[in-house]
CSV table of N, CA, C and O and ligand atoms in Angstrom, one decimal:
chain,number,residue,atom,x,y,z
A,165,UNK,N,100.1,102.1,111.9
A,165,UNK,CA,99.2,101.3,112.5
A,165,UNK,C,98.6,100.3,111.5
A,165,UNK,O,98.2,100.5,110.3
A,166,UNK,N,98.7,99.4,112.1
A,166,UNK,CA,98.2,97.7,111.0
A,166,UNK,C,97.1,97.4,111.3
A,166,UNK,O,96.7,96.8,112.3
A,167,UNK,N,96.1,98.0,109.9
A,167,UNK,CA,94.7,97.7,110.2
A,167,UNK,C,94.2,96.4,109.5
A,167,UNK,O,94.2,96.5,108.3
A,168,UNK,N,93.7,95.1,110.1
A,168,UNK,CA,92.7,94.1,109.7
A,168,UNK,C,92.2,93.7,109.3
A,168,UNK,O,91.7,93.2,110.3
A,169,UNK,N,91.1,93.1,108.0
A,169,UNK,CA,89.8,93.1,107.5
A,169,UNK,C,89.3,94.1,107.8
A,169,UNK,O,88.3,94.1,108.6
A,170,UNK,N,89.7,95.5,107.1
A,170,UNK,CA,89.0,96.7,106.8
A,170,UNK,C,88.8,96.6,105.5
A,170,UNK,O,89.7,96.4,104.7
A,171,UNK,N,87.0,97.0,105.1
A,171,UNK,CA,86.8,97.3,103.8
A,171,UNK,C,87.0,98.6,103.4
A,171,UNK,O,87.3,98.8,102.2
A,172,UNK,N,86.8,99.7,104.4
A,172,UNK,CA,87.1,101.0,104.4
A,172,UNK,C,87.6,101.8,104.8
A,172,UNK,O,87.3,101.9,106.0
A,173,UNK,N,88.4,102.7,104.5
A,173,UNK,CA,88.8,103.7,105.7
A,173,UNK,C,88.3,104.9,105.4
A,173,UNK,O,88.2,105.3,104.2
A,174,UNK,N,87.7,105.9,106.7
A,174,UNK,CA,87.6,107.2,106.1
A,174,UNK,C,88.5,108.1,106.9
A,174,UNK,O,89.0,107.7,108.0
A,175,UNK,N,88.7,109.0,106.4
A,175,UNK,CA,89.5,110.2,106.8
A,175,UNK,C,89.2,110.9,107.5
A,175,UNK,O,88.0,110.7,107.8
A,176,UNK,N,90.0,112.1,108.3
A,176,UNK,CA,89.5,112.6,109.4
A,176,UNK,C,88.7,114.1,108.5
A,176,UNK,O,88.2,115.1,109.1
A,177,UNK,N,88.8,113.8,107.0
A,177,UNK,CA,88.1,114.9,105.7
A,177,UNK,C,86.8,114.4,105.6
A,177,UNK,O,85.9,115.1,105.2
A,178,UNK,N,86.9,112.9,105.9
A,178,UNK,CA,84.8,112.5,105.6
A,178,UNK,C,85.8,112.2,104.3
A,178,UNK,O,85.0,112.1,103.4
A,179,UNK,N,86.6,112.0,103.9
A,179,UNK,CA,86.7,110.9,102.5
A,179,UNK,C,86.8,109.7,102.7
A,179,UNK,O,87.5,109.2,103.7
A,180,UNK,N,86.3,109.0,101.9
A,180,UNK,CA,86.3,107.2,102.1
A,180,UNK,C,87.1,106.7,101.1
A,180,UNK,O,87.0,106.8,99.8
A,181,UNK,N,88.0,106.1,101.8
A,181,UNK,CA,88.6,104.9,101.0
A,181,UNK,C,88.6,103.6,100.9
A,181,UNK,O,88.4,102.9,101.9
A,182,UNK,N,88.8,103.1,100.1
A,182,UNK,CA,88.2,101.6,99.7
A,182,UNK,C,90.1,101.3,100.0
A,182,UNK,O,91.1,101.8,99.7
A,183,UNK,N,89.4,99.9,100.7
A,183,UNK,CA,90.8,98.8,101.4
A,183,UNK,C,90.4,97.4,99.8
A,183,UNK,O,89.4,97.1,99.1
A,184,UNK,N,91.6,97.1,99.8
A,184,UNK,CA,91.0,95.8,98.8
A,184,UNK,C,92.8,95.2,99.1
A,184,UNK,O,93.6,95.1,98.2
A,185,UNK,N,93.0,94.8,100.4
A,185,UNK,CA,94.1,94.3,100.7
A,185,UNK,C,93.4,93.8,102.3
A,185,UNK,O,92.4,94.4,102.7
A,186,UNK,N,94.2,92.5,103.2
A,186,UNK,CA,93.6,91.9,104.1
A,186,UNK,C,94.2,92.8,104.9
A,186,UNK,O,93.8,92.8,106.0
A,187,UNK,N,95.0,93.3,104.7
A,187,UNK,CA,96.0,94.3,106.2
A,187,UNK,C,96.5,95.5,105.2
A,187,UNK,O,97.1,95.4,104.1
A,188,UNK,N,96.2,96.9,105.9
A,188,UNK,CA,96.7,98.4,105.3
A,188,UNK,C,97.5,98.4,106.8
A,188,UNK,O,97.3,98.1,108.0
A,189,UNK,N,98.6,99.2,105.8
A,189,UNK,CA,98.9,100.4,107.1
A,189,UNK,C,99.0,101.8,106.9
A,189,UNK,O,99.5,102.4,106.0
A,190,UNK,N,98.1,102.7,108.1
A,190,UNK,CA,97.8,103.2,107.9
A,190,UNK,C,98.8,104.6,108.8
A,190,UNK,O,99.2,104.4,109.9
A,191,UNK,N,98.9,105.5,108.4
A,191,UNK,CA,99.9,107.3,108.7
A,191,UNK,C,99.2,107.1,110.0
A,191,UNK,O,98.2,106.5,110.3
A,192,UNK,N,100.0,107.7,110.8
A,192,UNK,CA,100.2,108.0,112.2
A,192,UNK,C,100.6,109.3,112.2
A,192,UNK,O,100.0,110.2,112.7
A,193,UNK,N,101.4,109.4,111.8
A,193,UNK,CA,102.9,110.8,111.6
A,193,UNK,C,102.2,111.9,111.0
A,193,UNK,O,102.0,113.0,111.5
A,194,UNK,N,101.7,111.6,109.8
A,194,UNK,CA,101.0,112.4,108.9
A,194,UNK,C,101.5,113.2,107.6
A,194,UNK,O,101.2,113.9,106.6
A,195,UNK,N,102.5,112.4,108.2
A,195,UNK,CA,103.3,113.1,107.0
A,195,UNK,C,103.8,112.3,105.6
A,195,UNK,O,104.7,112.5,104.8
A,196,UNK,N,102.8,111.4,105.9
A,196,UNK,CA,103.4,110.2,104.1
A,196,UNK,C,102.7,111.1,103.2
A,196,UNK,O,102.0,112.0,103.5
A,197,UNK,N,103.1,110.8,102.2
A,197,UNK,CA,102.9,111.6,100.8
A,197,UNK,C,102.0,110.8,100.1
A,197,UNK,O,101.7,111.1,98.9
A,198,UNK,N,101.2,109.5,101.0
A,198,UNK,CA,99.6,108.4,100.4
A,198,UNK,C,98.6,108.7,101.3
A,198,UNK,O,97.6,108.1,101.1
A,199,UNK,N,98.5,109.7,102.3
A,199,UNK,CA,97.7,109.8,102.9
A,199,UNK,C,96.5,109.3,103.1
A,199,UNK,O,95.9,110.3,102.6
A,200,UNK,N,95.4,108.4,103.6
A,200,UNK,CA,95.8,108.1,105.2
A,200,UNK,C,97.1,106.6,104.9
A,200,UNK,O,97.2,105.8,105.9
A,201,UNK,N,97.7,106.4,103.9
A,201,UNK,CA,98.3,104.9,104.1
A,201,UNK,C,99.7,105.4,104.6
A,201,UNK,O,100.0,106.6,104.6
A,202,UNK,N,100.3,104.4,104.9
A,202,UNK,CA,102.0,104.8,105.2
A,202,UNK,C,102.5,104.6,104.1
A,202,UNK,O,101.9,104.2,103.1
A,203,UNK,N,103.9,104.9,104.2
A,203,UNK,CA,104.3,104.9,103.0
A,203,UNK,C,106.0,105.1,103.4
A,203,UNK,O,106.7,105.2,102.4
A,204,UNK,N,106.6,105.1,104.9
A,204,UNK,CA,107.6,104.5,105.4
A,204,UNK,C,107.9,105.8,105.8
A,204,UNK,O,108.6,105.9,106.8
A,205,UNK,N,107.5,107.1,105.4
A,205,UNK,CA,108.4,108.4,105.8
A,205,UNK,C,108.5,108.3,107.1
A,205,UNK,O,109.6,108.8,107.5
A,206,UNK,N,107.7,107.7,108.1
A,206,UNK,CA,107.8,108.2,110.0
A,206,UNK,C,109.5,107.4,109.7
A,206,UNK,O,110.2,108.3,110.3
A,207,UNK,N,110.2,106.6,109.3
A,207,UNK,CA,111.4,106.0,109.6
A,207,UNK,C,112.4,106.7,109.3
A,207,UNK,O,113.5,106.2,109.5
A,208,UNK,N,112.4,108.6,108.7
A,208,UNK,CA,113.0,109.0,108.6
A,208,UNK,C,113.1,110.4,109.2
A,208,UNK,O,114.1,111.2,109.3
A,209,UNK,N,111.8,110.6,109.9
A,209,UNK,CA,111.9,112.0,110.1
A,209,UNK,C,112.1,112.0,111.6
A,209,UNK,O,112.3,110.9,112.2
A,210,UNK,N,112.1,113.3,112.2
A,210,UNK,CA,112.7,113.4,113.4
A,210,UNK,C,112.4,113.2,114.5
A,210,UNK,O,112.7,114.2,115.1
A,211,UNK,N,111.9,112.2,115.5
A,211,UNK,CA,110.7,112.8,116.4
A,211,UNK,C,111.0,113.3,117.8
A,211,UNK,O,112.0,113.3,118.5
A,212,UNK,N,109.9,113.8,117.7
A,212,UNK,CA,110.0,114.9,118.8
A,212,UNK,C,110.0,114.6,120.3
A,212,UNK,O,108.9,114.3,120.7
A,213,UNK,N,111.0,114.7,121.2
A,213,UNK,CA,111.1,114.0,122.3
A,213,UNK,C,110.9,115.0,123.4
A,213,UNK,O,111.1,114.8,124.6
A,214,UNK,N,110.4,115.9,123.1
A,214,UNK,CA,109.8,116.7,124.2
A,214,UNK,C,108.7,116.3,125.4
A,214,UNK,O,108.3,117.2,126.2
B,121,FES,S1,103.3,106.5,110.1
B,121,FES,FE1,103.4,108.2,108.7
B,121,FES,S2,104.5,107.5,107.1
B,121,FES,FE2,104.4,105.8,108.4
């Protein structure tokens, strides 16, 4: 997900992160290894079509 003029993001931990970029993208999947940022893993893993 391509987030906008965000100065911050917080986590679903109550941690805050500081944005200092005009567009993040941010995990969906959960499973990048930058957590909350992406970081491209959803393009490899499997998804679930249930
Ligand atoms: S959405 Fe999770 S790594 Fe890209």
């Amino acid at each position: 997900m391509l987030v906008r003029g965000a100065t911050s993001i917080e986590d679903e931990e109550g941690t805050v992160h500081v944005v200092d970029r005009p567009v993040v993208a941010l995990c969906r999947c959960a499973k990048s290894s930058r957590l909350p940022w992406c970081d491209g893993t959803h393009k490899v893993i499997r998804r679930d079509r249930s």
